[in-house]
């Protein structure tokens, strides 16, 4: 069974008041992960075709062609995992 | 002047590409890259000299001991300490400060005493004192930082008193790059019979530092921020103070004798001489040798040249960043009062967004609090992005950084 761990290498909580969360996708799965996310989330803005500002179910986030995503205003890690599951699986 | 283009040839990692872009490494305040000379010294040690140090008669141990002691001597000369007795090898600045807090503080601080700490400190010069104060009951008194990022010396002079036993301050702020006048601080502290501990993590790698001239009692710094390996750092202490202190950790190497007294049914222990009294257990021998090579490398360049090079880059970066309409630089912009560290923000974006965007183009910068949350609170910031320079950085990298920064402004 495919899980989010198949796509995600690391989840990094950041320091700073913003409490942003960075999701780093596995190098060999990043293109697949980005394609799945772009297919499901709404693209608000694309910058140079490598950075996308997206929304999904009232959550706004950005993904980068380098295979990283930044989520903000999340309640906790469970909420992040729920969103990632819906986007990736 | 140093030649950064020639220096770059010594750093293998700078040949790497990330996302098909050449690496631009602007996170030097967090850690520095390593020249091939340091990498080779580490390799050479493990291939040819590896053994445990001291108290063995075999050849490899003799060689390892000589190299390890030579590393202490090299570190002593680098900061103009009187000798290797004043140089304790530790894991890094954090461990050095904890060593002073526990070895000196545990035995010299009581509930009526005060420890002065500045609000621009890295957490590693705040938390050990707060932790110890909970055990020993003394008061931690904080010196304000002005809105312009400079230390409030008047506030320091108002707060120091006969109750003050030690003043703990960074030489250079790891967030703003502001250089503190630690010679002035030490002079005032000594008038009150207080000691001074200077966190040199951001100064020793970037400026000439002379502990004799500054007349400070303790200086701490980390090898990995000055071209050396991780896991090795230095605590400098005046010999007479180190002599008077109890050891930090117990174990092998730090003792001269452990003898069981059958009548008392206890062991009597005699400490080893300095600096080994504070280096319990098998030390990071290879780390020390790597640090020695890093110091030799920096000495060949010349610390005045290192300082001058970073000042040129900082001035240039500040001038170019001022052209970016949505970019704000935090703290002073006058390079005569600061080192090569520039904290900044981009209007409407979190520092992490900025760092991720730059990373996409192979540009490495730090984002967040940089372990200096109180200083961010003074500046009224939720976080900041930070660029910081070293000997291998060049103007062309700043130009590329500015190009990408201008793209970020379009978000």
Tab-separated table of N, CA, C and O in Angstrom, chain B residues 241-337:
chain	number	residue	atom	x	y	z
B	241	UNK	N	42.356	31.297	36.677
B	241	UNK	CA	40.924	31.004	36.888
B	241	UNK	C	40.662	29.525	36.632
B	241	UNK	O	39.983	28.857	37.419
B	242	UNK	N	41.223	29.004	35.547
B	242	UNK	CA	41.044	27.570	35.248
B	242	UNK	C	41.637	26.712	36.367
B	242	UNK	O	41.071	25.679	36.737
B	243	UNK	N	42.778	27.141	36.897
B	243	UNK	CA	43.414	26.395	38.001
B	243	UNK	C	42.477	26.308	39.203
B	243	UNK	O	42.427	25.291	39.893
B	244	UNK	N	41.742	27.402	39.436
B	244	UNK	CA	40.890	27.456	40.640
B	244	UNK	C	39.571	26.710	40.468
B	244	UNK	O	38.854	26.487	41.430
B	245	UNK	N	39.252	26.350	39.221
B	245	UNK	CA	37.946	25.733	38.960
B	245	UNK	C	37.950	24.224	39.168
B	245	UNK	O	38.957	23.557	38.961
B	246	UNK	N	36.772	23.709	39.545
B	246	UNK	CA	36.581	22.259	39.623
B	246	UNK	C	36.405	21.716	38.208
B	246	UNK	O	35.964	22.448	37.310
B	247	UNK	N	36.715	20.431	37.992
B	247	UNK	CA	36.509	19.857	36.639
B	247	UNK	C	35.040	19.887	36.234
B	247	UNK	O	34.158	19.993	37.089
B	248	UNK	N	34.814	19.788	34.939
B	248	UNK	CA	33.456	19.783	34.381
B	248	UNK	C	32.897	18.358	34.397
B	248	UNK	O	31.853	18.082	34.958
B	249	UNK	N	33.635	17.458	33.785
B	249	UNK	CA	33.217	16.055	33.737
B	249	UNK	C	34.344	15.194	34.302
B	249	UNK	O	35.517	15.553	34.207
B	250	UNK	N	33.940	14.052	34.883
B	250	UNK	CA	34.938	13.142	35.447
B	250	UNK	C	35.162	11.956	34.525
B	250	UNK	O	34.291	11.588	33.744
B	251	UNK	N	36.344	11.371	34.602
B	251	UNK	CA	36.634	10.192	33.786
B	251	UNK	C	38.125	10.031	33.624
B	251	UNK	O	38.916	10.548	34.429
B	252	UNK	N	38.502	9.328	32.564
B	252	UNK	CA	39.922	9.181	32.272
B	252	UNK	C	40.479	10.495	31.768
B	252	UNK	O	39.734	11.448	31.523
B	253	UNK	N	41.772	10.562	31.624
B	253	UNK	CA	42.496	11.715	31.067
B	253	UNK	C	42.502	12.945	31.979
B	253	UNK	O	43.509	13.624	32.085
B	254	UNK	N	41.366	13.232	32.656
B	254	UNK	CA	41.323	14.449	33.471
B	254	UNK	C	41.889	14.238	34.870
B	254	UNK	O	41.962	15.186	35.644
B	255	UNK	N	42.301	13.001	35.188
B	255	UNK	CA	42.847	12.740	36.531
B	255	UNK	C	44.342	12.397	36.460
B	255	UNK	O	44.829	11.892	35.451
B	256	UNK	N	45.049	12.735	37.540
B	256	UNK	CA	46.450	12.329	37.655
B	256	UNK	C	46.519	11.018	38.421
B	256	UNK	O	47.366	10.167	38.189
B	257	UNK	N	45.574	10.847	39.358
B	257	UNK	CA	45.627	9.673	40.229
B	257	UNK	C	44.237	9.400	40.800
B	257	UNK	O	43.519	10.327	41.174
B	258	UNK	N	43.864	8.129	40.860
B	258	UNK	CA	42.647	7.709	41.568
B	258	UNK	C	43.058	6.543	42.459
B	258	UNK	O	43.391	5.465	41.973
B	259	UNK	N	43.039	6.766	43.750
B	259	UNK	CA	43.568	5.749	44.664
B	259	UNK	C	42.525	5.356	45.700
B	259	UNK	O	41.888	6.231	46.315
B	260	UNK	N	42.344	4.055	45.865
B	260	UNK	CA	41.351	3.592	46.837
B	260	UNK	C	41.960	3.552	48.233
B	260	UNK	O	43.007	2.937	48.459
B	261	UNK	N	41.295	4.252	49.154
B	261	UNK	CA	41.736	4.266	50.538
B	261	UNK	C	40.920	3.220	51.296
B	261	UNK	O	39.711	3.398	51.520
B	262	UNK	N	41.581	2.123	51.693
B	262	UNK	CA	40.873	0.991	52.306
B	262	UNK	C	40.248	1.369	53.643
B	262	UNK	O	39.191	0.841	54.022
B	263	UNK	N	40.862	2.296	54.353
B	263	UNK	CA	40.327	2.696	55.663
B	263	UNK	C	39.054	3.520	55.485
B	263	UNK	O	38.025	3.248	56.097
B	264	UNK	N	39.153	4.506	54.589
B	264	UNK	CA	37.983	5.386	54.362
B	264	UNK	C	36.965	4.760	53.413
B	264	UNK	O	35.840	5.238	53.281
B	265	UNK	N	37.388	3.695	52.765
B	265	UNK	CA	36.546	3.027	51.765
B	265	UNK	C	36.069	4.017	50.682
B	265	UNK	O	34.936	3.970	50.226
B	266	UNK	N	36.958	4.941	50.331
B	266	UNK	CA	36.668	5.915	49.276
B	266	UNK	C	37.897	6.070	48.388
B	266	UNK	O	38.998	5.732	48.798
B	267	UNK	N	37.681	6.598	47.229
B	267	UNK	CA	38.808	6.895	46.352
B	267	UNK	C	39.258	8.342	46.550
B	267	UNK	O	38.411	9.236	46.643
B	268	UNK	N	40.533	8.535	46.624
B	268	UNK	CA	41.032	9.916	46.600
B	268	UNK	C	41.482	10.200	45.170
B	268	UNK	O	42.047	9.328	44.501
B	269	UNK	N	41.199	11.415	44.730
B	269	UNK	CA	41.444	11.750	43.314
B	269	UNK	C	42.274	13.020	43.217
B	269	UNK	O	41.988	14.005	43.915
B	270	UNK	N	43.266	12.990	42.363
B	270	UNK	CA	44.043	14.202	42.075
B	270	UNK	C	43.846	14.541	40.612
B	270	UNK	O	43.947	13.666	39.741
B	271	UNK	N	43.552	15.810	40.338
B	271	UNK	CA	43.274	16.224	38.961
B	271	UNK	C	44.557	16.275	38.151
B	271	UNK	O	45.632	16.549	38.659
B	272	UNK	N	44.391	16.091	36.874
B	272	UNK	CA	45.492	16.258	35.928
B	272	UNK	C	45.810	17.761	35.781
B	272	UNK	O	45.036	18.614	36.222
B	273	UNK	N	46.918	18.046	35.147
B	273	UNK	CA	47.285	19.446	34.912
B	273	UNK	C	46.415	20.031	33.797
B	273	UNK	O	45.769	19.300	33.039
B	274	UNK	N	46.447	21.347	33.675
B	274	UNK	CA	45.741	22.011	32.566
B	274	UNK	C	46.443	21.698	31.244
B	274	UNK	O	47.662	21.580	31.229
B	275	UNK	N	45.716	21.596	30.170
B	275	UNK	CA	44.271	21.725	30.018
B	275	UNK	C	43.508	20.414	30.226
B	275	UNK	O	42.288	20.393	30.195
B	276	UNK	N	44.270	19.308	30.463
B	276	UNK	CA	43.641	17.974	30.440
B	276	UNK	C	42.629	17.783	31.563
B	276	UNK	O	41.730	16.948	31.466
B	277	UNK	N	42.781	18.575	32.642
B	277	UNK	CA	41.834	18.520	33.768
B	277	UNK	C	40.385	18.709	33.299
B	277	UNK	O	39.453	18.216	33.927
B	278	UNK	N	40.220	19.430	32.174
B	278	UNK	CA	38.864	19.693	31.670
B	278	UNK	C	38.533	18.873	30.418
B	278	UNK	O	37.547	19.159	29.749
B	279	UNK	N	39.365	17.904	30.096
B	279	UNK	CA	39.097	17.108	28.889
B	279	UNK	C	38.941	15.636	29.253
B	279	UNK	O	39.797	14.805	28.956
B	280	UNK	N	37.836	15.323	29.921
B	280	UNK	CA	37.604	13.950	30.389
B	280	UNK	C	37.345	13.003	29.214
B	280	UNK	O	36.712	13.368	28.234
B	281	UNK	N	37.856	11.783	29.343
B	281	UNK	CA	37.608	10.763	28.320
B	281	UNK	C	38.502	10.935	27.107
B	281	UNK	O	39.300	11.862	27.026
B	282	UNK	N	38.353	10.021	26.167
B	282	UNK	CA	39.132	10.137	24.928
B	282	UNK	C	38.666	11.369	24.171
B	282	UNK	O	37.490	11.497	23.852
B	283	UNK	N	39.564	12.308	23.917
B	283	UNK	CA	39.126	13.545	23.257
B	283	UNK	C	38.924	13.360	21.756
B	283	UNK	O	39.253	12.305	21.206
B	284	UNK	N	38.410	14.406	21.126
B	284	UNK	CA	38.223	14.421	19.671
B	284	UNK	C	39.575	14.780	19.042
B	284	UNK	O	39.811	15.916	18.633
B	285	UNK	N	40.456	13.800	18.993
B	285	UNK	CA	41.833	14.026	18.541
B	285	UNK	C	41.850	14.540	17.108
B	285	UNK	O	42.469	15.551	16.781
B	286	UNK	N	41.132	13.837	16.259
B	286	UNK	CA	41.124	14.207	14.843
B	286	UNK	C	40.500	15.580	14.631
B	286	UNK	O	40.966	16.356	13.796
B	287	UNK	N	39.468	15.889	15.422
B	287	UNK	CA	38.846	17.209	15.347
B	287	UNK	C	39.853	18.297	15.677
B	287	UNK	O	39.908	19.342	15.022
B	288	UNK	N	40.651	18.043	16.715
B	288	UNK	CA	41.683	19.017	17.105
B	288	UNK	C	42.692	19.237	15.992
B	288	UNK	O	43.110	20.369	15.723
B	289	UNK	N	43.055	18.156	15.323
B	289	UNK	CA	44.044	18.252	14.239
B	289	UNK	C	43.435	18.981	13.034
B	289	UNK	O	44.096	19.801	12.391
B	290	UNK	N	42.166	18.713	12.780
B	290	UNK	CA	41.460	19.440	11.713
B	290	UNK	C	41.376	20.925	12.030
B	290	UNK	O	41.570	21.774	11.152
B	291	UNK	N	41.111	21.240	13.293
B	291	UNK	CA	41.032	22.643	13.705
B	291	UNK	C	42.396	23.327	13.538
B	291	UNK	O	42.475	24.468	13.066
B	292	UNK	N	43.452	22.605	13.904
B	292	UNK	CA	44.801	23.170	13.755
B	292	UNK	C	45.063	23.538	12.282
B	292	UNK	O	45.586	24.613	11.990
B	293	UNK	N	44.683	22.649	11.393
B	293	UNK	CA	44.909	22.907	9.963
B	293	UNK	C	44.080	24.111	9.495
B	293	UNK	O	44.549	24.921	8.692
B	294	UNK	N	42.848	24.216	10.039
B	294	UNK	CA	41.992	25.350	9.684
B	294	UNK	C	42.620	26.659	10.168
B	294	UNK	O	42.616	27.666	9.445
B	295	UNK	N	43.172	26.638	11.369
B	295	UNK	CA	43.813	27.851	11.908
B	295	UNK	C	45.022	28.229	11.045
B	295	UNK	O	45.220	29.398	10.705
B	296	UNK	N	45.805	27.218	10.670
B	296	UNK	CA	46.982	27.488	9.826
B	296	UNK	C	46.539	28.117	8.496
B	296	UNK	O	47.181	29.027	7.980
B	297	UNK	N	45.440	27.605	7.974
B	297	UNK	CA	44.908	28.124	6.704
B	297	UNK	C	44.526	29.597	6.852
B	297	UNK	O	44.889	30.434	6.027
B	298	UNK	N	43.797	29.897	7.937
B	298	UNK	CA	43.367	31.278	8.174
B	298	UNK	C	44.573	32.192	8.426
B	298	UNK	O	44.591	33.347	7.994
B	299	UNK	N	45.586	31.664	9.119
B	299	UNK	CA	46.780	32.475	9.397
B	299	UNK	C	47.541	32.798	8.109
B	299	UNK	O	48.105	33.876	7.963
B	300	UNK	N	47.540	31.840	7.188
B	300	UNK	CA	48.209	32.105	5.901
B	300	UNK	C	47.502	33.247	5.155
B	300	UNK	O	48.138	34.069	4.519
B	301	UNK	N	46.162	33.278	5.268
B	301	UNK	CA	45.412	34.368	4.619
B	301	UNK	C	45.655	35.667	5.385
B	301	UNK	O	45.825	36.735	4.793
B	302	UNK	N	45.640	35.562	6.707
B	302	UNK	CA	45.776	36.748	7.568
B	302	UNK	C	44.409	37.223	8.015
B	302	UNK	O	43.550	37.522	7.167
B	303	UNK	N	44.197	37.317	9.306
B	303	UNK	CA	42.862	37.656	9.809
B	303	UNK	C	42.453	39.081	9.464
B	303	UNK	O	41.265	39.369	9.306
B	304	UNK	N	43.421	39.978	9.324
B	304	UNK	CA	43.076	41.348	8.887
B	304	UNK	C	42.515	41.302	7.469
B	304	UNK	O	41.592	42.052	7.142
B	305	UNK	N	43.089	40.426	6.646
B	305	UNK	CA	42.587	40.286	5.271
B	305	UNK	C	41.204	39.661	5.236
B	305	UNK	O	40.370	40.019	4.399
B	306	UNK	N	40.975	38.691	6.134
B	306	UNK	CA	39.645	38.062	6.225
B	306	UNK	C	38.615	39.141	6.552
B	306	UNK	O	37.573	39.265	5.898
B	307	UNK	N	38.940	39.930	7.549
B	307	UNK	CA	38.029	41.007	7.997
B	307	UNK	C	37.766	42.004	6.855
B	307	UNK	O	36.613	42.365	6.592
B	308	UNK	N	38.842	42.407	6.196
B	308	UNK	CA	38.706	43.407	5.129
B	308	UNK	C	37.861	42.867	3.976
B	308	UNK	O	37.003	43.576	3.428
B	309	UNK	N	38.090	41.607	3.615
B	309	UNK	CA	37.338	40.995	2.513
B	309	UNK	C	35.840	40.955	2.834
B	309	UNK	O	35.004	41.320	2.000
B	310	UNK	N	35.523	40.552	4.049
B	310	UNK	CA	34.106	40.448	4.438
B	310	UNK	C	33.459	41.831	4.520
B	310	UNK	O	32.275	41.981	4.226
B	311	UNK	N	34.260	42.810	4.903
B	311	UNK	CA	33.719	44.171	4.994
B	311	UNK	C	33.358	44.687	3.593
B	311	UNK	O	32.304	45.296	3.398
B	312	UNK	N	34.212	44.385	2.626
B	312	UNK	CA	33.944	44.804	1.232
B	312	UNK	C	32.660	44.130	0.730
B	312	UNK	O	31.788	44.770	0.155
B	313	UNK	N	32.554	42.822	0.982
B	313	UNK	CA	31.364	42.085	0.520
B	313	UNK	C	30.104	42.609	1.202
B	313	UNK	O	29.054	42.768	0.563
B	314	UNK	N	30.211	42.868	2.506
B	314	UNK	CA	29.039	43.317	3.261
B	314	UNK	C	28.572	44.684	2.763
B	314	UNK	O	27.375	44.906	2.551
B	315	UNK	N	29.531	45.577	2.558
B	315	UNK	CA	29.200	46.919	2.065
B	315	UNK	C	28.519	46.811	0.696
B	315	UNK	O	27.497	47.447	0.438
B	316	UNK	N	29.078	45.967	-0.161
B	316	UNK	CA	28.537	45.788	-1.509
B	316	UNK	C	27.122	45.195	-1.452
B	316	UNK	O	26.207	45.680	-2.141
B	317	UNK	N	26.937	44.180	-0.617
B	317	UNK	CA	25.623	43.526	-0.521
B	317	UNK	C	24.580	44.496	0.020
B	317	UNK	O	23.451	44.558	-0.501
B	318	UNK	N	24.951	45.274	1.022
B	318	UNK	CA	23.996	46.229	1.604
B	318	UNK	C	23.596	47.267	0.556
B	318	UNK	O	22.414	47.606	0.410
B	319	UNK	N	24.593	47.721	-0.196
B	319	UNK	CA	24.328	48.715	-1.248
B	319	UNK	C	23.386	48.132	-2.318
B	319	UNK	O	22.425	48.767	-2.728
B	320	UNK	N	23.630	46.895	-2.737
B	320	UNK	CA	22.801	46.278	-3.778
B	320	UNK	C	21.406	45.929	-3.241
B	320	UNK	O	20.414	46.044	-3.972
B	321	UNK	N	21.339	45.493	-1.986
B	321	UNK	CA	20.030	45.125	-1.415
B	321	UNK	C	19.145	46.361	-1.261
B	321	UNK	O	17.917	46.265	-1.305
B	322	UNK	N	19.781	47.509	-1.083
B	322	UNK	CA	19.022	48.754	-0.954
B	322	UNK	C	18.278	49.075	-2.247
B	322	UNK	O	17.297	49.822	-2.248
B	323	UNK	N	18.734	48.506	-3.362
B	323	UNK	CA	18.057	48.727	-4.655
B	323	UNK	C	16.763	47.912	-4.744
B	323	UNK	O	15.959	48.131	-5.646
B	324	UNK	N	16.598	46.950	-3.864
B	324	UNK	CA	15.396	46.101	-3.893
B	324	UNK	C	14.302	46.773	-3.061
B	324	UNK	O	14.493	46.976	-1.851
B	325	UNK	N	13.203	47.094	-3.706
B	325	UNK	CA	12.176	47.921	-3.052
B	325	UNK	C	11.481	47.214	-1.884
B	325	UNK	O	11.056	47.846	-0.931
B	326	UNK	N	11.330	45.895	-1.985
B	326	UNK	CA	10.580	45.186	-0.935
B	326	UNK	C	11.481	44.537	0.114
B	326	UNK	O	11.022	43.785	0.956
B	327	UNK	N	12.776	44.797	0.011
B	327	UNK	CA	13.718	44.160	0.944
B	327	UNK	C	14.078	45.136	2.058
B	327	UNK	O	14.391	46.298	1.802
B	328	UNK	N	14.003	44.639	3.282
B	328	UNK	CA	14.419	45.456	4.424
B	328	UNK	C	15.570	44.776	5.149
B	328	UNK	O	15.497	43.587	5.475
B	329	UNK	N	16.638	45.541	5.375
B	329	UNK	CA	17.766	45.016	6.157
B	329	UNK	C	17.526	45.402	7.611
B	329	UNK	O	17.193	46.556	7.900
B	330	UNK	N	17.706	44.443	8.496
B	330	UNK	CA	17.507	44.715	9.918
B	330	UNK	C	18.850	45.029	10.588
B	330	UNK	O	19.864	44.437	10.245
B	331	UNK	N	18.799	45.930	11.560
B	331	UNK	CA	20.017	46.264	12.297
B	331	UNK	C	20.870	47.266	11.551
B	331	UNK	O	20.475	47.768	10.482
B	332	UNK	N	22.044	47.569	12.081
B	332	UNK	CA	22.875	48.610	11.473
B	332	UNK	C	23.395	48.219	10.093
B	332	UNK	O	23.615	47.048	9.812
B	333	UNK	N	23.587	49.248	9.269
B	333	UNK	CA	24.118	49.007	7.916
B	333	UNK	C	25.547	49.528	7.792
B	333	UNK	O	26.177	49.387	6.750
B	334	UNK	N	26.021	50.141	8.845
B	334	UNK	CA	27.370	50.695	8.860
B	334	UNK	C	28.368	49.544	9.106
B	334	UNK	O	28.403	48.953	10.178
B	335	UNK	N	29.165	49.252	8.068
B	335	UNK	CA	30.046	48.072	8.164
B	335	UNK	C	31.211	48.269	9.132
B	335	UNK	O	31.915	47.308	9.430
B	336	UNK	N	31.400	49.487	9.638
B	336	UNK	CA	32.478	49.667	10.618
B	336	UNK	C	32.073	49.136	11.991
B	336	UNK	O	32.917	48.958	12.865
B	337	UNK	N	30.776	48.888	12.194
B	337	UNK	CA	30.331	48.403	13.507
B	337	UNK	C	29.803	46.972	13.441
B	337	UNK	O	29.272	46.453	14.416
